PDB file of C-alpha atoms in Angstrom:
ATOM      1  CA  UNK A 944      -0.023   0.144   0.228  1.00 64.00           C
ATOM      2  CA  UNK A 945       2.020   2.985  -1.410  1.00 76.00           C
ATOM      3  CA  UNK A 946       0.571   6.136   0.817  1.00 90.00           C
ATOM      4  CA  UNK A 947       3.276   8.103  -0.319  1.00 95.00           C
ATOM      5  CA  UNK A 948       4.685   8.067  -3.942  1.00 95.00           C
ATOM      6  CA  UNK A 949       7.418   9.782  -5.721  1.00 96.00           C
ATOM      7  CA  UNK A 950       7.035   8.911  -9.011  1.00 92.00           C
ATOM      8  CA  UNK A 951      10.565   9.999 -10.444  1.00 95.00           C
ATOM      9  CA  UNK A 952      13.139   7.698  -9.633  1.00 95.00           C
ATOM     10  CA  UNK A 953      16.320  10.316 -10.672  1.00 97.00           C
ATOM     11  CA  UNK A 954      16.661  13.711 -11.527  1.00 97.00           C
ATOM     12  CA  UNK A 955      19.549  15.370 -13.174  1.00 98.00           C
ATOM     13  CA  UNK A 956      20.186  19.502 -12.900  1.00 98.00           C
ATOM     14  CA  UNK A 957      22.920  21.757 -13.835  1.00 98.00           C
ATOM     15  CA  UNK A 958      24.518  23.437 -11.071  1.00 97.00           C
ATOM     16  CA  UNK A 959      22.913  26.570 -10.239  1.00 97.00           C
ATOM     17  CA  UNK A 960      19.883  25.961 -11.436  1.00 98.00           C
ATOM     18  CA  UNK A 961      16.351  24.950  -9.775  1.00 98.00           C
ATOM     19  CA  UNK A 962      15.757  21.432  -8.538  1.00 98.00           C
ATOM     20  CA  UNK A 963      12.314  20.311  -8.028  1.00 98.00           C
ATOM     21  CA  UNK A 964      11.389  17.134  -6.442  1.00 98.00           C
ATOM     22  CA  UNK A 965       8.022  15.354  -6.030  1.00 98.00           C
ATOM     23  CA  UNK A 966       5.831  13.732  -3.695  1.00 98.00           C
ATOM     24  CA  UNK A 967       2.200  12.705  -4.274  1.00 97.00           C
ATOM     25  CA  UNK A 968       0.198  11.267  -0.916  1.00 96.00           C
ATOM     26  CA  UNK A 969      -3.174   9.193  -0.567  1.00 95.00           C
ATOM     27  CA  UNK A 970      -3.621   9.351   2.919  1.00 90.00           C
ATOM     28  CA  UNK A 971      -5.634  12.525   3.968  1.00 91.00           C
ATOM     29  CA  UNK A 972      -5.136  11.667   7.424  1.00 90.00           C
ATOM     30  CA  UNK A 973      -1.407  12.782   7.238  1.00 92.00           C
ATOM     31  CA  UNK A 974      -0.782  16.208   8.540  1.00 90.00           C
ATOM     32  CA  UNK A 975       2.935  16.690   8.502  1.00 91.00           C
ATOM     33  CA  UNK A 976       5.484  16.414   6.116  1.00 94.00           C
ATOM     34  CA  UNK A 977       9.172  16.106   6.037  1.00 94.00           C
ATOM     35  CA  UNK A 978      12.000  15.541   3.206  1.00 96.00           C
ATOM     36  CA  UNK A 979      15.192  13.373   3.920  1.00 96.00           C
ATOM     37  CA  UNK A 980      18.654  13.274   2.256  1.00 96.00           C
ATOM     38  CA  UNK A 981      20.641  10.357   1.723  1.00 95.00           C
ATOM     39  CA  UNK A 982      24.264   9.361   1.122  1.00 94.00           C
ATOM     40  CA  UNK A 983      25.337   6.365  -0.009  1.00 89.00           C
ATOM     41  CA  UNK A 984      26.414   4.343   2.975  1.00 85.00           C
ATOM     42  CA  UNK A 985      24.790   6.819   5.430  1.00 90.00           C
ATOM     43  CA  UNK A 986      21.610   6.705   7.008  1.00 92.00           C
ATOM     44  CA  UNK A 987      18.738   9.505   5.619  1.00 94.00           C
ATOM     45  CA  UNK A 988      19.027  12.912   7.440  1.00 94.00           C
ATOM     46  CA  UNK A 989      16.685  15.668   8.346  1.00 93.00           C
ATOM     47  CA  UNK A 990      16.552  18.228   5.779  1.00 95.00           C
ATOM     48  CA  UNK A 991      13.115  20.328   6.002  1.00 95.00           C
ATOM     49  CA  UNK A 992       9.605  19.848   7.252  1.00 94.00           C
ATOM     50  CA  UNK A 993       6.058  21.308   6.796  1.00 95.00           C
ATOM     51  CA  UNK A 994       2.963  21.046   9.010  1.00 92.00           C
ATOM     52  CA  UNK A 995      -0.552  20.406   7.379  1.00 92.00           C
ATOM     53  CA  UNK A 996      -1.652  24.067   8.111  1.00 93.00           C
ATOM     54  CA  UNK A 997       0.822  25.589   6.289  1.00 94.00           C
ATOM     55  CA  UNK A 998       1.538  25.718   2.334  1.00 95.00           C
ATOM     56  CA  UNK A 999       4.998  26.685   2.255  1.00 97.00           C
ATOM     57  CA  UNK A1000       8.129  26.860   4.493  1.00 97.00           C
ATOM     58  CA  UNK A1001      11.568  28.046   3.495  1.00 97.00           C
ATOM     59  CA  UNK A1002      14.859  26.781   4.996  1.00 96.00           C
ATOM     60  CA  UNK A1003      17.635  28.830   2.783  1.00 97.00           C
ATOM     61  CA  UNK A1004      17.883  27.394  -0.265  1.00 98.00           C
ATOM     62  CA  UNK A1005      15.197  24.728   0.613  1.00 98.00           C
ATOM     63  CA  UNK A1006      11.485  25.222   0.153  1.00 98.00           C
ATOM     64  CA  UNK A1007       9.030  22.966   0.736  1.00 98.00           C
ATOM     65  CA  UNK A1008       5.394  23.442  -1.024  1.00 98.00           C
ATOM     66  CA  UNK A1009       2.356  21.905   0.181  1.00 97.00           C
ATOM     67  CA  UNK A1010      -1.058  21.547  -1.775  1.00 97.00           C
ATOM     68  CA  UNK A1011      -3.332  19.613   0.326  1.00 95.00           C
ATOM     69  CA  UNK A1012      -6.431  19.677  -1.821  1.00 95.00           C
ATOM     70  CA  UNK A1013      -4.030  18.239  -4.735  1.00 96.00           C
ATOM     71  CA  UNK A1014      -2.067  15.694  -2.032  1.00 96.00           C
ATOM     72  CA  UNK A1015       1.314  16.899  -3.450  1.00 97.00           C
ATOM     73  CA  UNK A1016       3.988  18.634  -1.992  1.00 97.00           C
ATOM     74  CA  UNK A1017       7.203  19.538  -3.685  1.00 98.00           C
ATOM     75  CA  UNK A1018      10.734  20.345  -2.777  1.00 98.00           C
ATOM     76  CA  UNK A1019      12.752  23.030  -4.418  1.00 98.00           C
ATOM     77  CA  UNK A1020      16.379  23.781  -4.332  1.00 98.00           C
ATOM     78  CA  UNK A1021      17.817  27.046  -5.647  1.00 97.00           C
ATOM     79  CA  UNK A1022      20.263  27.246  -6.507  1.00 98.00           C
ATOM     80  CA  UNK A1023      21.441  23.881  -7.036  1.00 98.00           C
ATOM     81  CA  UNK A1024      24.721  22.892  -5.770  1.00 97.00           C
ATOM     82  CA  UNK A1025      27.097  19.324  -6.448  1.00 96.00           C
ATOM     83  CA  UNK A1026      26.999  18.582  -3.018  1.00 96.00           C
ATOM     84  CA  UNK A1027      23.321  18.466  -3.332  1.00 97.00           C
ATOM     85  CA  UNK A1028      23.574  15.417  -5.005  1.00 97.00           C
ATOM     86  CA  UNK A1029      22.194  12.208  -3.054  1.00 97.00           C
ATOM     87  CA  UNK A1030      18.531  10.174  -2.468  1.00 97.00           C
ATOM     88  CA  UNK A1031      15.898  12.605  -1.637  1.00 98.00           C
ATOM     89  CA  UNK A1032      12.778  10.514   0.509  1.00 97.00           C
ATOM     90  CA  UNK A1033       9.670  12.434   1.001  1.00 96.00           C
ATOM     91  CA  UNK A1034       7.980  11.341   4.453  1.00 94.00           C
ATOM     92  CA  UNK A1035       4.478  11.880   5.415  1.00 93.00           C
ATOM     93  CA  UNK A1036       3.457  11.176   9.444  1.00 88.00           C
ATOM     94  CA  UNK A1037      -0.268  10.583  10.747  1.00 82.00           C
ATOM     95  CA  UNK A1038       0.119   9.915  14.024  1.00 71.00           C
ATOM     96  CA  UNK A1039       3.437  10.060  14.298  1.00 62.00           C
ATOM     97  CA  UNK A1040       4.440   7.006  12.212  1.00 74.00           C
ATOM     98  CA  UNK A1041       5.991   8.547   9.183  1.00 83.00           C
ATOM     99  CA  UNK A1042       5.535   6.760   5.973  1.00 89.00           C
ATOM    100  CA  UNK A1043       7.996   7.243   3.218  1.00 93.00           C
ATOM    101  CA  UNK A1044       8.627   7.403  -0.720  1.00 95.00           C
ATOM    102  CA  UNK A1045      10.951   5.227  -2.634  1.00 94.00           C
ATOM    103  CA  UNK A1046      13.232   8.176  -3.011  1.00 96.00           C
ATOM    104  CA  UNK A1047      14.368  10.130  -6.270  1.00 97.00           C
ATOM    105  CA  UNK A1048      18.039  10.565  -6.910  1.00 97.00           C
ATOM    106  CA  UNK A1049      19.050  14.081  -7.808  1.00 98.00           C
ATOM    107  CA  UNK A1050      22.240  14.622  -9.362  1.00 98.00           C
ATOM    108  CA  UNK A1051      23.841  18.214  -9.745  1.00 98.00           C
ATOM    109  CA  UNK A1052      26.435  18.529 -12.816  1.00 96.00           C
ATOM    110  CA  UNK A1053      29.156  20.893 -12.247  1.00 93.00           C
TER     111      UNK A1053
ATOM    112  CA  UNK B 878      27.959   9.141  21.089  1.00 54.00           C
ATOM    113  CA  UNK B 879      25.963  11.877  19.392  1.00 79.00           C
ATOM    114  CA  UNK B 880      24.114  10.003  16.912  1.00 93.00           C
ATOM    115  CA  UNK B 881      22.382   7.117  16.648  1.00 96.00           C
ATOM    116  CA  UNK B 882      24.530   3.455  16.317  1.00 97.00           C
ATOM    117  CA  UNK B 883      23.893   0.217  14.783  1.00 98.00           C
ATOM    118  CA  UNK B 884      25.720  -2.777  14.286  1.00 97.00           C
ATOM    119  CA  UNK B 885      26.971  -4.749  12.347  1.00 97.00           C
ATOM    120  CA  UNK B 886      27.300  -2.260   9.551  1.00 96.00           C
ATOM    121  CA  UNK B 887      26.850  -5.767   7.332  1.00 97.00           C
ATOM    122  CA  UNK B 888      25.953  -8.871   7.766  1.00 97.00           C
ATOM    123  CA  UNK B 889      25.860 -12.136   5.561  1.00 98.00           C
ATOM    124  CA  UNK B 890      23.863 -14.734   6.913  1.00 97.00           C
ATOM    125  CA  UNK B 891      23.222 -18.204   5.333  1.00 97.00           C
ATOM    126  CA  UNK B 892      19.592 -19.030   4.507  1.00 97.00           C
ATOM    127  CA  UNK B 893      18.089 -20.672   7.910  1.00 97.00           C
ATOM    128  CA  UNK B 894      20.544 -18.683  10.297  1.00 97.00           C
ATOM    129  CA  UNK B 895      19.427 -16.367  13.112  1.00 98.00           C
ATOM    130  CA  UNK B 896      20.680 -12.813  12.777  1.00 98.00           C
ATOM    131  CA  UNK B 897      20.881 -10.207  15.600  1.00 98.00           C
ATOM    132  CA  UNK B 898      21.079  -6.417  14.970  1.00 98.00           C
ATOM    133  CA  UNK B 899      21.847  -3.907  17.540  1.00 98.00           C
ATOM    134  CA  UNK B 900      20.928  -0.353  17.902  1.00 98.00           C
ATOM    135  CA  UNK B 901      21.977   2.461  20.017  1.00 98.00           C
ATOM    136  CA  UNK B 902      19.579   5.335  20.180  1.00 96.00           C
ATOM    137  CA  UNK B 903      20.523   8.880  21.048  1.00 95.00           C
ATOM    138  CA  UNK B 904      20.691   9.252  24.544  1.00 93.00           C
ATOM    139  CA  UNK B 905      17.111  10.184  26.427  1.00 91.00           C
ATOM    140  CA  UNK B 906      15.317   9.238  23.399  1.00 92.00           C
ATOM    141  CA  UNK B 907      12.110   8.215  24.186  1.00 92.00           C
ATOM    142  CA  UNK B 908      10.835   6.972  20.847  1.00 91.00           C
ATOM    143  CA  UNK B 909      12.662   4.294  18.661  1.00 93.00           C
ATOM    144  CA  UNK B 910      11.477   3.155  15.559  1.00 93.00           C
ATOM    145  CA  UNK B 911      13.018   0.030  12.943  1.00 96.00           C
ATOM    146  CA  UNK B 912      12.507   0.518   9.131  1.00 95.00           C
ATOM    147  CA  UNK B 913      13.689  -1.762   6.544  1.00 96.00           C
ATOM    148  CA  UNK B 914      14.902  -0.489   3.186  1.00 95.00           C
ATOM    149  CA  UNK B 915      14.692  -2.876   0.274  1.00 93.00           C
ATOM    150  CA  UNK B 916      16.913  -2.079  -2.662  1.00 89.00           C
ATOM    151  CA  UNK B 917      15.321   0.729  -4.798  1.00 87.00           C
ATOM    152  CA  UNK B 918      12.824   1.573  -2.210  1.00 90.00           C
ATOM    153  CA  UNK B 919      11.924   3.804   0.652  1.00 92.00           C
ATOM    154  CA  UNK B 920      12.360   2.577   4.362  1.00 93.00           C
ATOM    155  CA  UNK B 921       9.129   0.797   5.536  1.00 93.00           C
ATOM    156  CA  UNK B 922       8.134   0.699   9.151  1.00 91.00           C
ATOM    157  CA  UNK B 923       8.441  -2.205  11.421  1.00 94.00           C
ATOM    158  CA  UNK B 924       8.295  -1.611  14.342  1.00 94.00           C
ATOM    159  CA  UNK B 925       8.234   1.347  17.179  1.00 92.00           C
ATOM    160  CA  UNK B 926       8.869   1.300  20.977  1.00 93.00           C
ATOM    161  CA  UNK B 927       8.163   3.953  24.195  1.00 92.00           C
ATOM    162  CA  UNK B 928      10.531   3.605  26.256  1.00 94.00           C
ATOM    163  CA  UNK B 929      10.814  -0.106  26.749  1.00 95.00           C
ATOM    164  CA  UNK B 930       7.249  -0.531  25.731  1.00 95.00           C
ATOM    165  CA  UNK B 931       7.086  -1.941  22.072  1.00 95.00           C
ATOM    166  CA  UNK B 932       3.429  -0.432  21.088  1.00 91.00           C
ATOM    167  CA  UNK B 933       2.996  -1.179  17.391  1.00 89.00           C
ATOM    168  CA  UNK B 934       4.610  -4.099  15.819  1.00 92.00           C
ATOM    169  CA  UNK B 935       2.312  -4.117  12.648  1.00 90.00           C
ATOM    170  CA  UNK B 936       5.085  -3.913  10.284  1.00 92.00           C
ATOM    171  CA  UNK B 937       6.869  -7.050  11.156  1.00 95.00           C
ATOM    172  CA  UNK B 938       6.692  -9.428   8.154  1.00 94.00           C
ATOM    173  CA  UNK B 939       6.493 -12.329   9.810  1.00 94.00           C
ATOM    174  CA  UNK B 940       6.810 -14.136  13.200  1.00 95.00           C
ATOM    175  CA  UNK B 941      10.274 -14.672  12.459  1.00 97.00           C
ATOM    176  CA  UNK B 942      10.711 -11.147  13.379  1.00 98.00           C
ATOM    177  CA  UNK B 943      11.503 -10.321  16.721  1.00 97.00           C
ATOM    178  CA  UNK B 944      12.350  -6.607  18.372  1.00 98.00           C
ATOM    179  CA  UNK B 945      13.086  -5.848  22.238  1.00 97.00           C
ATOM    180  CA  UNK B 946      14.251  -2.718  23.843  1.00 97.00           C
ATOM    181  CA  UNK B 947      14.364  -4.199  27.496  1.00 96.00           C
ATOM    182  CA  UNK B 948      15.898  -0.881  29.267  1.00 94.00           C
ATOM    183  CA  UNK B 949      14.420   1.731  26.954  1.00 93.00           C
ATOM    184  CA  UNK B 950      17.786   2.295  25.606  1.00 95.00           C
ATOM    185  CA  UNK B 951      19.259  -0.198  23.343  1.00 97.00           C
ATOM    186  CA  UNK B 952      17.375  -2.404  20.863  1.00 98.00           C
ATOM    187  CA  UNK B 953      17.549  -5.397  19.115  1.00 98.00           C
ATOM    188  CA  UNK B 954      16.167  -6.727  16.042  1.00 98.00           C
ATOM    189  CA  UNK B 955      16.159 -10.584  15.875  1.00 98.00           C
ATOM    190  CA  UNK B 956      15.451 -12.713  12.665  1.00 98.00           C
ATOM    191  CA  UNK B 957      14.888 -16.105  12.731  1.00 98.00           C
ATOM    192  CA  UNK B 958      15.690 -18.587  10.121  1.00 97.00           C
ATOM    193  CA  UNK B 959      16.560 -16.012   7.570  1.00 98.00           C
ATOM    194  CA  UNK B 960      15.148 -16.055   4.006  1.00 97.00           C
ATOM    195  CA  UNK B 961      16.585 -14.820   0.945  1.00 96.00           C
ATOM    196  CA  UNK B 962      13.617 -11.687   0.962  1.00 96.00           C
ATOM    197  CA  UNK B 963      14.697 -10.870   4.520  1.00 97.00           C
ATOM    198  CA  UNK B 964      17.812  -9.029   2.608  1.00 97.00           C
ATOM    199  CA  UNK B 965      17.445  -5.587   3.059  1.00 97.00           C
ATOM    200  CA  UNK B 966      19.351  -2.557   4.639  1.00 96.00           C
ATOM    201  CA  UNK B 967      17.850  -2.461   8.703  1.00 98.00           C
ATOM    202  CA  UNK B 968      17.424   1.399   9.752  1.00 97.00           C
ATOM    203  CA  UNK B 969      16.972   2.441  13.297  1.00 97.00           C
ATOM    204  CA  UNK B 970      15.761   5.580  14.162  1.00 94.00           C
ATOM    205  CA  UNK B 971      15.246   7.620  17.371  1.00 93.00           C
ATOM    206  CA  UNK B 972      13.104  10.725  18.515  1.00 90.00           C
ATOM    207  CA  UNK B 973      13.287  12.844  21.506  1.00 86.00           C
ATOM    208  CA  UNK B 974       8.965  12.707  20.631  1.00 79.00           C
ATOM    209  CA  UNK B 975       6.420  10.406  21.352  1.00 74.00           C
ATOM    210  CA  UNK B 976       5.068   9.091  18.181  1.00 66.00           C
ATOM    211  CA  UNK B 977       1.922  11.286  17.834  1.00 55.00           C
ATOM    212  CA  UNK B 978       3.534  14.456  18.211  1.00 61.00           C
ATOM    213  CA  UNK B 979       5.695  15.659  15.014  1.00 63.00           C
ATOM    214  CA  UNK B 980       9.045  15.571  14.752  1.00 72.00           C
ATOM    215  CA  UNK B 981      12.070  14.457  12.736  1.00 83.00           C
ATOM    216  CA  UNK B 982      13.433  11.050  13.259  1.00 89.00           C
ATOM    217  CA  UNK B 983      17.478  10.775  13.562  1.00 92.00           C
ATOM    218  CA  UNK B 984      18.425   7.618  11.947  1.00 94.00           C
ATOM    219  CA  UNK B 985      21.244   5.044  12.055  1.00 96.00           C
ATOM    220  CA  UNK B 986      23.958   4.501   9.564  1.00 95.00           C
ATOM    221  CA  UNK B 987      21.932   1.153   8.945  1.00 96.00           C
ATOM    222  CA  UNK B 988      22.616  -2.511   9.134  1.00 97.00           C
ATOM    223  CA  UNK B 989      22.831  -3.960   5.969  1.00 97.00           C
ATOM    224  CA  UNK B 990      21.789  -8.017   5.720  1.00 98.00           C
ATOM    225  CA  UNK B 991      22.396 -10.421   3.223  1.00 97.00           C
ATOM    226  CA  UNK B 992      20.905 -13.635   2.651  1.00 97.00           C
ATOM    227  CA  UNK B 993      22.799 -16.062   0.621  1.00 96.00           C
TER     228      UNK B 993
END
Protein backbone atom coordinates (compact mmCIF):
# COMPACT_ATOMS: atom_id res chain seq x y z
CA UNK A 1 0.00 0.00 0.00
CA UNK A 2 1.99 2.95 -1.33
CA UNK A 3 0.63 5.87 0.64
CA UNK A 4 3.54 8.12 -0.32
CA UNK A 5 4.73 8.14 -3.90
CA UNK A 6 7.73 9.64 -5.59
CA UNK A 7 7.19 8.90 -9.23
CA UNK A 8 10.54 10.12 -10.51
CA UNK A 9 13.33 7.74 -9.54
CA UNK A 10 15.98 10.16 -10.76
CA UNK A 11 16.55 13.80 -11.66
CA UNK A 12 19.55 15.49 -13.19
CA UNK A 13 20.08 19.27 -13.16
CA UNK A 14 22.88 21.69 -13.90
CA UNK A 15 24.67 23.44 -11.09
CA UNK A 16 23.05 26.79 -10.31
CA UNK A 17 19.66 25.78 -11.67
CA UNK A 18 16.54 24.90 -9.70
CA UNK A 19 15.87 21.29 -8.64
CA UNK A 20 12.22 20.35 -8.13
CA UNK A 21 11.43 17.05 -6.46
CA UNK A 22 7.82 15.92 -6.29
CA UNK A 23 5.83 13.74 -3.94
CA UNK A 24 2.20 12.61 -3.88
CA UNK A 25 0.27 11.04 -1.04
CA UNK A 26 -3.06 9.29 -0.71
CA UNK A 27 -3.87 9.39 3.00
CA UNK A 28 -5.76 12.57 3.91
CA UNK A 29 -4.94 11.94 7.58
CA UNK A 30 -1.30 12.86 7.06
CA UNK A 31 -0.65 16.11 8.91
CA UNK A 32 3.10 16.51 8.80
CA UNK A 33 5.48 16.14 5.91
CA UNK A 34 9.23 15.91 5.80
CA UNK A 35 12.07 15.58 3.34
CA UNK A 36 15.12 13.49 4.14
CA UNK A 37 18.40 13.41 2.27
CA UNK A 38 20.52 10.28 2.02
CA UNK A 39 24.11 9.86 0.93
CA UNK A 40 25.49 6.39 0.08
CA UNK A 41 26.28 4.20 3.10
CA UNK A 42 24.68 6.70 5.46
CA UNK A 43 21.29 6.87 7.12
CA UNK A 44 18.75 9.45 5.98
CA UNK A 45 19.15 12.89 7.52
CA UNK A 46 16.37 15.39 8.08
CA UNK A 47 16.25 18.29 5.64
CA UNK A 48 13.04 20.27 5.99
CA UNK A 49 9.45 19.80 7.11
CA UNK A 50 6.02 21.35 6.80
CA UNK A 51 2.87 21.11 8.83
CA UNK A 52 -0.47 20.63 7.09
CA UNK A 53 -1.61 24.03 8.33
CA UNK A 54 0.95 25.71 6.09
CA UNK A 55 1.49 25.69 2.36
CA UNK A 56 5.11 26.79 2.26
CA UNK A 57 8.21 26.50 4.41
CA UNK A 58 11.58 27.92 3.49
CA UNK A 59 15.03 27.23 4.88
CA UNK A 60 17.89 28.80 2.96
CA UNK A 61 18.12 27.23 -0.48
CA UNK A 62 15.38 24.72 0.34
CA UNK A 63 11.66 25.39 0.09
CA UNK A 64 8.86 22.88 0.55
CA UNK A 65 5.43 23.53 -0.93
CA UNK A 66 2.28 21.71 0.15
CA UNK A 67 -0.91 21.51 -1.90
CA UNK A 68 -3.40 19.70 0.29
CA UNK A 69 -6.23 19.68 -2.21
CA UNK A 70 -3.99 17.90 -4.69
CA UNK A 71 -2.28 15.81 -1.99
CA UNK A 72 1.02 16.93 -3.43
CA UNK A 73 4.20 18.38 -2.06
CA UNK A 74 7.39 19.46 -3.67
CA UNK A 75 10.91 20.38 -2.65
CA UNK A 76 12.67 23.19 -4.45
CA UNK A 77 16.41 23.61 -4.23
CA UNK A 78 17.78 26.83 -5.64
CA UNK A 79 20.49 27.26 -6.62
CA UNK A 80 21.44 23.59 -6.88
CA UNK A 81 24.97 22.63 -5.91
CA UNK A 82 26.98 19.46 -6.67
CA UNK A 83 26.95 18.65 -2.94
CA UNK A 84 23.17 18.35 -3.15
CA UNK A 85 23.59 15.14 -5.16
CA UNK A 86 21.91 12.46 -3.05
CA UNK A 87 18.71 10.44 -2.74
CA UNK A 88 15.80 12.49 -1.41
CA UNK A 89 12.97 10.78 0.46
CA UNK A 90 9.59 12.34 1.01
CA UNK A 91 7.90 11.26 4.27
CA UNK A 92 4.43 11.82 5.67
CA UNK A 93 3.22 11.38 9.19
CA UNK A 94 -0.15 10.69 10.79
CA UNK A 95 -0.10 10.03 14.53
CA UNK A 96 3.66 10.17 14.38
CA UNK A 97 4.36 7.07 12.27
CA UNK A 98 6.20 8.10 9.17
CA UNK A 99 5.64 6.61 5.76
CA UNK A 100 8.32 7.11 3.15
CA UNK A 101 8.35 7.36 -0.61
CA UNK A 102 10.75 5.30 -2.69
CA UNK A 103 13.14 8.22 -3.15
CA UNK A 104 14.42 10.36 -6.01
CA UNK A 105 18.11 10.33 -6.87
CA UNK A 106 19.22 13.90 -7.61
CA UNK A 107 22.40 14.49 -9.58
CA UNK A 108 23.68 18.04 -9.83
CA UNK A 109 26.22 18.41 -12.62
CA UNK A 110 28.99 20.98 -12.33
CA UNK B 1 27.88 8.85 21.08
CA UNK B 2 26.19 11.83 19.54
CA UNK B 3 24.15 9.94 16.97
CA UNK B 4 22.25 6.70 16.48
CA UNK B 5 24.67 3.80 16.27
CA UNK B 6 23.89 0.49 14.59
CA UNK B 7 25.85 -2.75 14.44
CA UNK B 8 26.88 -4.69 12.55
CA UNK B 9 27.08 -2.43 9.51
CA UNK B 10 27.15 -5.45 7.23
CA UNK B 11 25.98 -8.98 7.87
CA UNK B 12 26.03 -11.95 5.52
CA UNK B 13 23.94 -14.89 6.67
CA UNK B 14 23.22 -18.28 5.22
CA UNK B 15 19.57 -19.06 4.66
CA UNK B 16 18.10 -20.47 7.84
CA UNK B 17 20.58 -18.73 10.14
CA UNK B 18 19.41 -16.44 12.97
CA UNK B 19 20.70 -12.85 13.07
CA UNK B 20 20.60 -10.06 15.62
CA UNK B 21 20.93 -6.39 14.76
CA UNK B 22 21.68 -3.81 17.41
CA UNK B 23 20.63 -0.18 17.72
CA UNK B 24 21.99 2.31 20.21
CA UNK B 25 19.75 5.40 20.02
CA UNK B 26 20.57 8.94 21.00
CA UNK B 27 20.73 9.15 24.78
CA UNK B 28 17.42 10.19 26.29
CA UNK B 29 15.32 9.58 23.19
CA UNK B 30 12.08 7.94 24.22
CA UNK B 31 10.93 6.83 20.78
CA UNK B 32 12.71 4.18 18.74
CA UNK B 33 11.68 2.89 15.33
CA UNK B 34 12.92 0.08 13.12
CA UNK B 35 12.55 0.37 9.36
CA UNK B 36 13.38 -2.05 6.54
CA UNK B 37 14.68 -0.63 3.28
CA UNK B 38 14.78 -2.94 0.29
CA UNK B 39 16.93 -2.06 -2.71
CA UNK B 40 15.46 0.87 -4.62
CA UNK B 41 12.68 1.42 -2.10
CA UNK B 42 12.02 3.81 0.72
CA UNK B 43 12.16 2.76 4.37
CA UNK B 44 9.19 0.63 5.43
CA UNK B 45 7.99 0.78 9.04
CA UNK B 46 8.57 -2.36 11.11
CA UNK B 47 8.02 -1.54 14.76
CA UNK B 48 7.91 1.25 17.35
CA UNK B 49 9.04 1.46 20.97
CA UNK B 50 8.16 4.09 23.53
CA UNK B 51 10.84 3.59 26.15
CA UNK B 52 10.79 -0.17 26.83
CA UNK B 53 7.24 -0.71 25.61
CA UNK B 54 6.71 -2.04 22.10
CA UNK B 55 3.57 -0.13 21.17
CA UNK B 56 3.33 -1.12 17.54
CA UNK B 57 4.73 -4.14 15.74
CA UNK B 58 2.27 -4.13 12.87
CA UNK B 59 5.03 -3.74 10.27
CA UNK B 60 6.95 -6.87 11.19
CA UNK B 61 6.62 -9.08 8.08
CA UNK B 62 6.40 -12.42 9.87
CA UNK B 63 6.70 -14.09 13.25
CA UNK B 64 10.36 -14.74 12.43
CA UNK B 65 10.98 -11.08 13.26
CA UNK B 66 11.27 -10.06 16.88
CA UNK B 67 12.38 -6.78 18.47
CA UNK B 68 13.07 -5.79 22.03
CA UNK B 69 14.22 -2.78 24.03
CA UNK B 70 14.32 -4.17 27.57
CA UNK B 71 15.75 -1.14 29.38
CA UNK B 72 14.35 1.58 27.18
CA UNK B 73 17.63 2.39 25.47
CA UNK B 74 19.46 -0.18 23.29
CA UNK B 75 17.22 -2.20 20.98
CA UNK B 76 17.80 -5.48 19.19
CA UNK B 77 16.02 -6.68 16.06
CA UNK B 78 16.22 -10.45 15.73
CA UNK B 79 15.40 -12.39 12.60
CA UNK B 80 15.06 -16.15 12.94
CA UNK B 81 15.56 -18.65 10.14
CA UNK B 82 16.52 -15.94 7.66
CA UNK B 83 15.21 -16.11 4.11
CA UNK B 84 16.57 -14.46 0.97
CA UNK B 85 13.70 -11.98 0.95
CA UNK B 86 14.95 -10.66 4.29
CA UNK B 87 17.94 -9.14 2.51
CA UNK B 88 17.69 -5.39 3.04
CA UNK B 89 19.09 -2.48 4.99
CA UNK B 90 17.60 -2.31 8.45
CA UNK B 91 17.42 1.26 9.72
CA UNK B 92 16.96 2.31 13.30
CA UNK B 93 15.70 5.80 14.15
CA UNK B 94 15.09 7.59 17.41
CA UNK B 95 13.26 10.71 18.46
CA UNK B 96 12.96 12.76 21.61
CA UNK B 97 9.22 13.04 20.98
CA UNK B 98 6.52 10.47 21.45
CA UNK B 99 4.95 9.04 18.32
CA UNK B 100 1.86 11.12 17.80
CA UNK B 101 3.86 14.29 18.18
CA UNK B 102 5.43 15.66 15.07
CA UNK B 103 9.15 15.85 14.76
CA UNK B 104 12.09 14.58 12.85
CA UNK B 105 13.63 11.18 13.23
CA UNK B 106 17.35 10.67 13.66
CA UNK B 107 18.53 7.66 11.71
CA UNK B 108 21.49 5.38 12.16
CA UNK B 109 23.63 4.31 9.22
CA UNK B 110 21.77 1.04 8.92
CA UNK B 111 22.68 -2.64 8.99
CA UNK B 112 22.86 -4.22 5.56
CA UNK B 113 21.77 -7.84 5.72
CA UNK B 114 22.48 -10.19 2.84
CA UNK B 115 21.00 -13.67 3.02
CA UNK B 116 22.61 -16.21 0.69
